[in-house]
Short mmCIF file of C-alpha atoms and ligand atoms in Angstrom, two decimals:
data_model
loop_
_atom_site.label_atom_id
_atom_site.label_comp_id
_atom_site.label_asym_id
_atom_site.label_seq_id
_atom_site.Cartn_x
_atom_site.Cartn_y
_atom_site.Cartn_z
CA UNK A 7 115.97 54.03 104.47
CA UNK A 8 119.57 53.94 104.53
CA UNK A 9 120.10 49.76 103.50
CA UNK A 10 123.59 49.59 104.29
CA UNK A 11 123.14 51.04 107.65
CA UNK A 12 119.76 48.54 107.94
CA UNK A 13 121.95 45.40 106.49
CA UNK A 14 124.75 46.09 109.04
CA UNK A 15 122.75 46.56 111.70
CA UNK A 16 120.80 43.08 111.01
CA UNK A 17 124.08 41.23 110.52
CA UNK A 18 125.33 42.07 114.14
CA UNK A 19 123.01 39.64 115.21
CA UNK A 20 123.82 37.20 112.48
CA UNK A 21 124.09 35.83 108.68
CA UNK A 22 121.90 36.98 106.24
CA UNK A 23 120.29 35.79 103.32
CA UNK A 24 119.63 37.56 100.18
CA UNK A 25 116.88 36.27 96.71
CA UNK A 26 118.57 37.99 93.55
CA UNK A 27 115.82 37.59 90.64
CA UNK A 28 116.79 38.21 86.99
CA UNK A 29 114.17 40.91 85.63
CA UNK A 30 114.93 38.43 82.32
CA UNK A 31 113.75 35.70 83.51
CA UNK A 32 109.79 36.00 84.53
CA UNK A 33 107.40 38.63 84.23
CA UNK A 34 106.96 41.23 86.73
CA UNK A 35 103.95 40.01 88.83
CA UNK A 36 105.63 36.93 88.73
CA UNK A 37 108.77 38.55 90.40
CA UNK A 38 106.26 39.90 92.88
CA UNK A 39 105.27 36.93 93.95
CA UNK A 40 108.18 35.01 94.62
CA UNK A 41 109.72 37.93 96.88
CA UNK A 42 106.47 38.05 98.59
CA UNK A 43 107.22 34.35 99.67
CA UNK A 44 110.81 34.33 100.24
CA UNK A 45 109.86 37.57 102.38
CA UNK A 46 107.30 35.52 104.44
CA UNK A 47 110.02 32.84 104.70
CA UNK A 48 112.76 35.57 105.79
CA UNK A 49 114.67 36.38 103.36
CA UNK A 50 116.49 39.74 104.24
CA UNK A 51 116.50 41.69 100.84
CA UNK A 52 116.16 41.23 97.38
CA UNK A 53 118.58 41.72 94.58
CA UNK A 54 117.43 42.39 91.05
CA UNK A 55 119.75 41.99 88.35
CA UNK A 56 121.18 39.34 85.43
CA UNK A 57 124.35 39.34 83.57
CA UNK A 58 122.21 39.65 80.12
CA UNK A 59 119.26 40.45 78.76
CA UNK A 60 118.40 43.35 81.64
CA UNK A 61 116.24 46.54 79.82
CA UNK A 62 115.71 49.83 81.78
CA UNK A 63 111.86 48.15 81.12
CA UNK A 64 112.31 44.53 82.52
CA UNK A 65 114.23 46.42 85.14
CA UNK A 66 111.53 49.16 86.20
CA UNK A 67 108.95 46.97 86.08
CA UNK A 68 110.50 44.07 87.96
CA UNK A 69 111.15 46.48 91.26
CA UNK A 70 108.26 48.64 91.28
CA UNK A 71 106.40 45.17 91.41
CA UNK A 72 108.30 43.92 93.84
CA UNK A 73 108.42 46.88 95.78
CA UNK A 74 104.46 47.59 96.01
CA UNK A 75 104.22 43.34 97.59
CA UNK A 76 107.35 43.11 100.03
CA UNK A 77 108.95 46.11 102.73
CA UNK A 78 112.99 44.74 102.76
CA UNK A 79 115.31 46.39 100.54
CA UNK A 80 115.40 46.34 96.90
CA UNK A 81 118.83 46.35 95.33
CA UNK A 82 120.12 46.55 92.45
CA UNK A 83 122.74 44.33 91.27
CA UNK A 84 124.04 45.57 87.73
CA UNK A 85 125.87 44.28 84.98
CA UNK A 86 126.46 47.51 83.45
CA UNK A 87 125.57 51.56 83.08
CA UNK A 88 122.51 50.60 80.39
CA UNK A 89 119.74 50.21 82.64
CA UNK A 90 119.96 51.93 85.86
CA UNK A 91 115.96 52.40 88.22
CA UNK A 92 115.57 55.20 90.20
CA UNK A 93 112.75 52.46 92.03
CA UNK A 94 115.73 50.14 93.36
CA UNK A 95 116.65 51.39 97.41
CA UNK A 96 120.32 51.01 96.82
CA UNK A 97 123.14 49.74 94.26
CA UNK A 98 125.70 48.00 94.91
CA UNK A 99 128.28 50.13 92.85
CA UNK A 100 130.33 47.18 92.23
CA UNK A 101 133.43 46.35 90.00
CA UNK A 102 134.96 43.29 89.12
CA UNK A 103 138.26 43.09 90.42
CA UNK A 104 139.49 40.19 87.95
CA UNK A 105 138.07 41.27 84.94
CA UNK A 106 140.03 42.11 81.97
CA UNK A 107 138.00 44.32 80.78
CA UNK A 108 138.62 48.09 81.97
CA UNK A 109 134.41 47.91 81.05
CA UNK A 110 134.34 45.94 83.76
CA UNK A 111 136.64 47.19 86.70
CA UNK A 112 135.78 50.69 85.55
CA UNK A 113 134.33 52.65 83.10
CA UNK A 114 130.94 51.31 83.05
CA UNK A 115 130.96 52.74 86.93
CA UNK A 116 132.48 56.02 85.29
CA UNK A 117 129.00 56.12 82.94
CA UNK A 118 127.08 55.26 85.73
CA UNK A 119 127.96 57.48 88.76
CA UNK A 120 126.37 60.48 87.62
CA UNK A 121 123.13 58.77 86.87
CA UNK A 122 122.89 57.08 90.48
CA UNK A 123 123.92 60.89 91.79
CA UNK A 124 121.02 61.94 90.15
CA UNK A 125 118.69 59.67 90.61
CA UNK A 126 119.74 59.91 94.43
CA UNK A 127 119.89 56.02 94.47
CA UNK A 128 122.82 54.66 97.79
CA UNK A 129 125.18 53.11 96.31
CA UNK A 130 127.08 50.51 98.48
CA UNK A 131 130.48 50.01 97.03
CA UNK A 132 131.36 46.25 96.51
CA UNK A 133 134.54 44.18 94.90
CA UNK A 134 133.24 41.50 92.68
CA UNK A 135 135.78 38.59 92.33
CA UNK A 136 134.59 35.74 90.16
CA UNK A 137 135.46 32.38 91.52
CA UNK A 138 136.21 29.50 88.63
CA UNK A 139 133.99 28.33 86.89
CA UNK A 140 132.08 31.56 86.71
CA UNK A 141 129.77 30.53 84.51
CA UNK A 142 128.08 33.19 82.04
CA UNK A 143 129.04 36.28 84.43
CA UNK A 144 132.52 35.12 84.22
CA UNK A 145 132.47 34.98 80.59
CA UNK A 146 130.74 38.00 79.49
CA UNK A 147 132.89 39.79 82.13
CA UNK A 148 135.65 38.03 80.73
CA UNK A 149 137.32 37.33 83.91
CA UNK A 150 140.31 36.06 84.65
CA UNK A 151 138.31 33.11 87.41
CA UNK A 152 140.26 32.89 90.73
CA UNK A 153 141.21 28.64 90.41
CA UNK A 154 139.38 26.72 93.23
CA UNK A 155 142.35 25.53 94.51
CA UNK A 156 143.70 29.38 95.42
CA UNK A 157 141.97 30.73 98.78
CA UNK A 158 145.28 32.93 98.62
CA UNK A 159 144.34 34.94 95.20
CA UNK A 160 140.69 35.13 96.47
CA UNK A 161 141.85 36.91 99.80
CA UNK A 162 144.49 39.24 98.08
CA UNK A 163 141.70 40.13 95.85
CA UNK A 164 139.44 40.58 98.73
CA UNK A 165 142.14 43.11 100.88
CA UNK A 166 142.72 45.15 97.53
CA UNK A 167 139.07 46.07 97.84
CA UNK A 168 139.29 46.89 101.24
CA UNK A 169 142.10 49.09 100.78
CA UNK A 170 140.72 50.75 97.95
CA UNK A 171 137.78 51.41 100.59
CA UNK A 172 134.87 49.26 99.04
CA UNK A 173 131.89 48.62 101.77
CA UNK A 174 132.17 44.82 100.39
CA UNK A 175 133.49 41.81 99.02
CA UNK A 176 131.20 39.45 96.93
CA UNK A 177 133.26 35.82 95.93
CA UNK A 178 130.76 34.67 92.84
CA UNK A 179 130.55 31.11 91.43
CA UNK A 180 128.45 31.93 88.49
CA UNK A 181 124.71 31.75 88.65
CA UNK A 182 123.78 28.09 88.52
CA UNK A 183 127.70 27.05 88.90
CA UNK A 184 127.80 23.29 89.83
CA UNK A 185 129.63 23.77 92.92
CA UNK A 186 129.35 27.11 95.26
CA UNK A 187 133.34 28.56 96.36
CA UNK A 188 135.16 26.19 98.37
CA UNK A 189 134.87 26.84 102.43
CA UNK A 190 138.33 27.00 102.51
CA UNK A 191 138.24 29.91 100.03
CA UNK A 192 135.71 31.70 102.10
CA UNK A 193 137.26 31.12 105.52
CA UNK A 194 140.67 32.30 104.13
CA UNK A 195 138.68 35.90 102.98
CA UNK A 196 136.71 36.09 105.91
CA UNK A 197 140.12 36.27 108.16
CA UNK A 198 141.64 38.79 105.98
CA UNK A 199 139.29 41.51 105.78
CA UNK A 200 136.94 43.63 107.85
CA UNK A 201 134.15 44.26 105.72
CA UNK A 202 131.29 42.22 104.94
CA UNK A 203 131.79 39.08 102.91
CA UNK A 204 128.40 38.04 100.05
CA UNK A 205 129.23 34.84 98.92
CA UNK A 206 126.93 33.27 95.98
CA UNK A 207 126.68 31.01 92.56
CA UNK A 208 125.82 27.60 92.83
CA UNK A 209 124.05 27.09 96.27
CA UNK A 210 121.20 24.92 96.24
CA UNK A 211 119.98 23.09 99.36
CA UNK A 212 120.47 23.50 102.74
CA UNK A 213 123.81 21.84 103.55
CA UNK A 214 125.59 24.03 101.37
CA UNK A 215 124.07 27.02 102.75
CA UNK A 216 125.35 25.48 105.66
CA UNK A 217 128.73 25.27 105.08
CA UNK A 218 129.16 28.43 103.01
CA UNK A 219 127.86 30.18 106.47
CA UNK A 220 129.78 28.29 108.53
CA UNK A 221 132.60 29.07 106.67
CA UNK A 222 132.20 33.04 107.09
CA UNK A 223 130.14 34.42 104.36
CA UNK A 224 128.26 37.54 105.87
CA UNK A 225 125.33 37.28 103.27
CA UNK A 226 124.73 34.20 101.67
CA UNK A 227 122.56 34.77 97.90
CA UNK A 228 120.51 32.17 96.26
CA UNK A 229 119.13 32.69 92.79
CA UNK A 230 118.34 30.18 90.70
CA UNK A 231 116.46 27.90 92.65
CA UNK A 232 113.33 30.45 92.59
CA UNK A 233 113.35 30.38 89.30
CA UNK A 234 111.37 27.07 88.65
CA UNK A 235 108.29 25.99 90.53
CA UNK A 236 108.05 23.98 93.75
CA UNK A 237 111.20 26.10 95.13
CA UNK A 238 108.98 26.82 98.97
CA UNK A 239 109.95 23.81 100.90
CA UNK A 240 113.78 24.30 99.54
CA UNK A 241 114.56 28.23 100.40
CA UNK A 242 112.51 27.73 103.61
CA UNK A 243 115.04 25.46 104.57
CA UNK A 244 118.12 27.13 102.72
CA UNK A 245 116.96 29.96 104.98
CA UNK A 246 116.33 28.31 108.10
CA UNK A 247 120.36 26.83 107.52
CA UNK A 248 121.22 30.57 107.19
CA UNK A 249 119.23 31.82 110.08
CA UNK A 250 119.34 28.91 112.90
C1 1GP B 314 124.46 34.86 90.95
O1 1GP B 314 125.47 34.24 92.95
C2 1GP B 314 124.25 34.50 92.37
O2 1GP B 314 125.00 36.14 90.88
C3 1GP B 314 123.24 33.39 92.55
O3 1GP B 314 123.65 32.16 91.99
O4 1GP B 314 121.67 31.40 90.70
O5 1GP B 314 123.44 29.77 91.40
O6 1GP B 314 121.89 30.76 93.08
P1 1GP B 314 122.61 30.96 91.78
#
Protein backbone atom coordinates (compact mmCIF):
# COMPACT_ATOMS: atom_id res chain seq x y z
CA UNK A 1 0.00 0.00 0.00
CA UNK A 2 1.42 3.20 -0.85
CA UNK A 3 -0.74 5.62 2.03
CA UNK A 4 0.16 8.79 0.65
CA UNK A 5 -0.92 7.87 -2.76
CA UNK A 6 -4.27 6.12 -0.89
CA UNK A 7 -4.74 9.47 1.41
CA UNK A 8 -4.54 11.72 -1.71
CA UNK A 9 -6.56 9.88 -3.66
CA UNK A 10 -9.44 9.80 -0.82
CA UNK A 11 -9.10 13.53 -0.23
CA UNK A 12 -10.04 14.41 -3.94
CA UNK A 13 -13.34 13.59 -3.00
CA UNK A 14 -13.17 15.34 0.31
CA UNK A 15 -11.86 16.04 4.08
CA UNK A 16 -10.58 13.45 6.01
CA UNK A 17 -10.44 12.47 9.40
CA UNK A 18 -7.67 10.87 11.22
CA UNK A 19 -7.76 8.91 15.39
CA UNK A 20 -4.04 9.41 16.68
CA UNK A 21 -3.82 7.05 19.93
CA UNK A 22 -0.89 7.42 22.37
CA UNK A 23 0.70 3.76 22.70
CA UNK A 24 1.15 5.45 26.53
CA UNK A 25 -1.96 5.78 27.26
CA UNK A 26 -3.98 2.21 27.21
CA UNK A 27 -2.96 -1.15 26.65
CA UNK A 28 -2.72 -2.66 23.35
CA UNK A 29 -6.04 -4.60 22.98
CA UNK A 30 -7.46 -1.66 24.27
CA UNK A 31 -5.95 0.39 21.31
CA UNK A 32 -7.46 -2.33 19.16
CA UNK A 33 -10.59 -1.72 20.06
CA UNK A 34 -11.11 1.78 19.82
CA UNK A 35 -9.68 1.85 16.09
CA UNK A 36 -11.93 -0.96 15.39
CA UNK A 37 -14.85 1.52 16.25
CA UNK A 38 -13.68 4.70 14.94
CA UNK A 39 -13.01 2.42 11.72
CA UNK A 40 -16.70 1.26 11.71
CA UNK A 41 -17.61 4.94 12.25
CA UNK A 42 -15.15 6.09 9.28
CA UNK A 43 -12.40 7.26 10.40
CA UNK A 44 -9.76 7.29 7.50
CA UNK A 45 -6.43 6.19 9.27
CA UNK A 46 -4.94 5.94 12.44
CA UNK A 47 -1.98 7.69 13.90
CA UNK A 48 0.02 6.18 16.72
CA UNK A 49 2.25 8.27 18.59
CA UNK A 50 2.64 10.64 22.02
CA UNK A 51 5.02 13.33 22.80
CA UNK A 52 6.31 11.14 25.98
CA UNK A 53 6.41 8.09 27.38
CA UNK A 54 6.47 6.10 23.71
CA UNK A 55 8.86 2.59 24.06
CA UNK A 56 9.84 0.65 20.86
CA UNK A 57 7.41 -1.96 23.19
CA UNK A 58 4.25 0.24 23.82
CA UNK A 59 4.89 1.14 20.23
CA UNK A 60 5.09 -2.48 18.58
CA UNK A 61 2.53 -3.69 20.43
CA UNK A 62 0.07 -0.86 20.03
CA UNK A 63 0.16 -1.27 15.91
CA UNK A 64 0.47 -4.84 15.45
CA UNK A 65 -2.83 -4.80 17.60
CA UNK A 66 -4.31 -2.42 15.80
CA UNK A 67 -3.27 -3.63 12.65
CA UNK A 68 -4.56 -7.43 13.02
CA UNK A 69 -8.57 -5.53 13.99
CA UNK A 70 -8.81 -2.55 11.36
CA UNK A 71 -7.55 -2.45 7.22
CA UNK A 72 -6.84 1.75 6.94
CA UNK A 73 -3.44 2.88 7.35
CA UNK A 74 -1.37 2.80 10.35
CA UNK A 75 0.98 5.72 10.82
CA UNK A 76 3.29 6.61 12.77
CA UNK A 77 3.49 9.92 14.27
CA UNK A 78 6.93 10.28 16.22
CA UNK A 79 8.35 12.37 18.71
CA UNK A 80 11.75 11.27 18.15
CA UNK A 81 14.46 8.52 16.56
CA UNK A 82 14.03 6.16 19.99
CA UNK A 83 11.31 4.03 19.01
CA UNK A 84 10.78 3.56 15.42
CA UNK A 85 8.10 -0.04 14.18
CA UNK A 86 8.79 -1.63 11.19
CA UNK A 87 4.62 -2.69 11.79
CA UNK A 88 3.47 1.09 11.20
CA UNK A 89 2.44 1.51 7.00
CA UNK A 90 4.04 4.88 6.82
CA UNK A 91 5.79 7.82 8.91
CA UNK A 92 5.26 10.93 8.68
CA UNK A 93 9.02 12.07 8.64
CA UNK A 94 8.14 15.25 10.20
CA UNK A 95 10.13 18.25 11.72
CA UNK A 96 9.10 21.01 13.67
CA UNK A 97 9.60 24.06 11.93
CA UNK A 98 9.48 26.41 15.17
CA UNK A 99 11.36 24.49 17.41
CA UNK A 100 14.46 25.67 18.95
CA UNK A 101 15.85 22.77 19.26
CA UNK A 102 18.11 21.56 16.18
CA UNK A 103 16.74 17.92 18.02
CA UNK A 104 13.76 18.93 16.84
CA UNK A 105 13.95 20.50 13.23
CA UNK A 106 16.71 18.01 12.56
CA UNK A 107 18.89 15.67 13.90
CA UNK A 108 16.55 13.34 15.44
CA UNK A 109 15.36 12.87 11.51
CA UNK A 110 19.25 12.56 10.78
CA UNK A 111 19.20 9.34 13.48
CA UNK A 112 16.19 8.20 12.10
CA UNK A 113 16.41 8.07 8.26
CA UNK A 114 18.51 5.17 8.00
CA UNK A 115 16.38 3.12 10.28
CA UNK A 116 13.03 3.90 8.25
CA UNK A 117 15.40 3.05 4.95
CA UNK A 118 15.87 -0.09 6.44
CA UNK A 119 13.02 -1.01 7.79
CA UNK A 120 11.46 -0.02 4.29
CA UNK A 121 8.74 1.98 6.24
CA UNK A 122 7.12 5.37 3.53
CA UNK A 123 7.85 8.10 4.99
CA UNK A 124 5.58 11.12 4.11
CA UNK A 125 7.48 14.26 4.75
CA UNK A 126 5.48 16.81 6.92
CA UNK A 127 6.27 20.51 8.57
CA UNK A 128 5.09 20.54 12.09
CA UNK A 129 4.29 24.14 13.29
CA UNK A 130 3.02 24.35 16.83
CA UNK A 131 0.23 26.80 17.26
CA UNK A 132 0.15 28.69 20.94
CA UNK A 133 -0.62 27.22 23.52
CA UNK A 134 0.97 23.99 22.43
CA UNK A 135 0.53 22.35 25.32
CA UNK A 136 3.11 19.47 26.37
CA UNK A 137 4.33 18.95 22.58
CA UNK A 138 5.09 22.55 22.52
CA UNK A 139 7.04 22.39 25.58
CA UNK A 140 9.08 19.37 25.33
CA UNK A 141 9.74 20.53 21.72
CA UNK A 142 10.45 23.72 23.12
CA UNK A 143 8.85 25.68 20.49
CA UNK A 144 8.78 28.94 19.83
CA UNK A 145 4.28 28.74 19.58
CA UNK A 146 3.05 30.72 16.51
CA UNK A 147 0.63 33.57 18.75
CA UNK A 148 -3.10 33.03 17.87
CA UNK A 149 -3.43 36.27 16.73
CA UNK A 150 -0.66 35.65 13.67
CA UNK A 151 -2.34 33.66 10.61
CA UNK A 152 0.69 35.49 8.81
CA UNK A 153 3.67 33.54 10.80
CA UNK A 154 1.55 30.31 10.52
CA UNK A 155 1.40 30.64 6.60
CA UNK A 156 5.13 31.76 6.17
CA UNK A 157 5.86 28.77 8.20
CA UNK A 158 3.59 26.72 6.14
CA UNK A 159 5.28 27.98 2.41
CA UNK A 160 8.89 27.34 3.96
CA UNK A 161 7.83 23.72 4.10
CA UNK A 162 6.56 23.69 0.83
CA UNK A 163 9.56 25.08 -0.60
CA UNK A 164 11.76 22.93 1.19
CA UNK A 165 9.50 20.17 -0.63
CA UNK A 166 7.63 18.57 2.45
CA UNK A 167 4.39 16.40 1.25
CA UNK A 168 2.60 18.40 4.29
CA UNK A 169 1.81 20.93 6.67
CA UNK A 170 0.36 19.95 10.16
CA UNK A 171 -0.77 23.44 12.38
CA UNK A 172 -0.87 21.65 16.10
CA UNK A 173 -2.68 23.10 19.16
CA UNK A 174 -1.30 20.72 21.64
CA UNK A 175 -3.08 17.53 22.49
CA UNK A 176 -5.99 18.47 24.73
CA UNK A 177 -5.30 22.42 24.03
CA UNK A 178 -8.44 24.36 25.19
CA UNK A 179 -9.10 25.88 21.97
CA UNK A 180 -8.19 24.16 18.38
CA UNK A 181 -6.12 27.01 15.78
CA UNK A 182 -8.17 29.84 14.93
CA UNK A 183 -10.15 29.48 11.33
CA UNK A 184 -8.63 32.44 10.35
CA UNK A 185 -5.20 30.85 10.90
CA UNK A 186 -6.17 27.87 8.88
CA UNK A 187 -7.88 29.67 6.00
CA UNK A 188 -4.82 32.03 5.72
CA UNK A 189 -2.46 28.51 5.26
CA UNK A 190 -4.81 26.84 3.23
CA UNK A 191 -4.54 29.85 0.47
CA UNK A 192 -0.88 29.86 0.59
CA UNK A 193 0.18 26.50 -0.10
CA UNK A 194 -0.49 23.52 -2.35
CA UNK A 195 0.00 20.67 -0.26
CA UNK A 196 -2.20 19.10 2.12
CA UNK A 197 -3.06 20.94 5.31
CA UNK A 198 -3.58 18.33 8.99
CA UNK A 199 -4.85 20.53 11.39
CA UNK A 200 -5.26 19.12 15.16
CA UNK A 201 -5.01 19.81 19.20
CA UNK A 202 -7.94 20.70 20.96
CA UNK A 203 -10.99 19.57 18.82
CA UNK A 204 -13.71 18.11 20.65
CA UNK A 205 -17.29 18.07 19.33
CA UNK A 206 -18.72 18.47 16.23
CA UNK A 207 -18.96 22.24 15.64
CA UNK A 208 -15.42 22.64 15.86
CA UNK A 209 -14.73 19.95 13.53
CA UNK A 210 -16.94 21.95 11.64
CA UNK A 211 -15.34 24.98 11.43
CA UNK A 212 -11.75 23.75 11.38
CA UNK A 213 -13.02 21.94 7.94
CA UNK A 214 -14.73 24.63 6.77
CA UNK A 215 -11.93 26.64 7.23
CA UNK A 216 -9.53 24.40 4.91
CA UNK A 217 -7.87 21.80 6.92
CA UNK A 218 -7.31 18.74 4.51
CA UNK A 219 -7.24 16.16 7.47
CA UNK A 220 -8.75 17.03 10.53
CA UNK A 221 -7.12 14.66 13.84
CA UNK A 222 -8.88 14.04 17.03
CA UNK A 223 -7.12 12.40 19.93
CA UNK A 224 -8.03 12.81 23.14
CA UNK A 225 -11.54 12.35 23.17
CA UNK A 226 -11.02 8.39 22.64
CA UNK A 227 -9.19 8.27 25.37
CA UNK A 228 -11.99 8.08 28.09
CA UNK A 229 -15.11 6.00 27.84
CA UNK A 230 -18.47 6.91 26.30
CA UNK A 231 -16.44 8.73 23.32
CA UNK A 232 -19.04 6.63 20.32
CA UNK A 233 -21.86 9.02 20.07
CA UNK A 234 -19.13 12.07 20.03
CA UNK A 235 -16.52 10.91 17.09
CA UNK A 236 -19.56 9.52 15.21
CA UNK A 237 -20.65 12.87 15.00
CA UNK A 238 -17.13 14.68 14.91
CA UNK A 239 -16.90 12.42 11.86
CA UNK A 240 -20.11 12.81 10.31
CA UNK A 241 -19.13 17.02 10.60
CA UNK A 242 -15.94 15.97 8.72
CA UNK A 243 -17.54 13.77 6.17
CA UNK A 244 -21.15 15.40 5.35
C1 LIG B 1 -2.30 15.94 19.05
O1 LIG B 1 -3.45 17.23 17.49
C2 LIG B 1 -3.45 16.00 18.12
O2 LIG B 1 -1.13 15.80 18.31
C3 LIG B 1 -4.76 15.66 18.79
O3 LIG B 1 -5.14 16.58 19.79
O4 LIG B 1 -5.77 15.14 21.72
O5 LIG B 1 -6.58 17.51 21.57
O6 LIG B 1 -7.49 15.76 20.04
P1 LIG B 1 -6.31 16.23 20.83
Amino acid sequence: MNVQATLREKMRSGTLHMTLLDPNKQAPDMAAKITGEACELGTDAIMVGGSTGVTQENLDATIVAIKARVDVPVIYFPSGAHAISPHSDAIYFMSMLNSRLVEMTTRQQMKGAPIVRKLGIEPISMGYVIVAPGMKVGEVGQADCVPRDRPDIAAAYALAAQYMGMQSVYLEAGSGAPQHVPEEMIRAVRSTIDIPLLVGGGIRDAEAASRVRKAGANIVVTGTIVENGNYRDRLASIIRAIKD
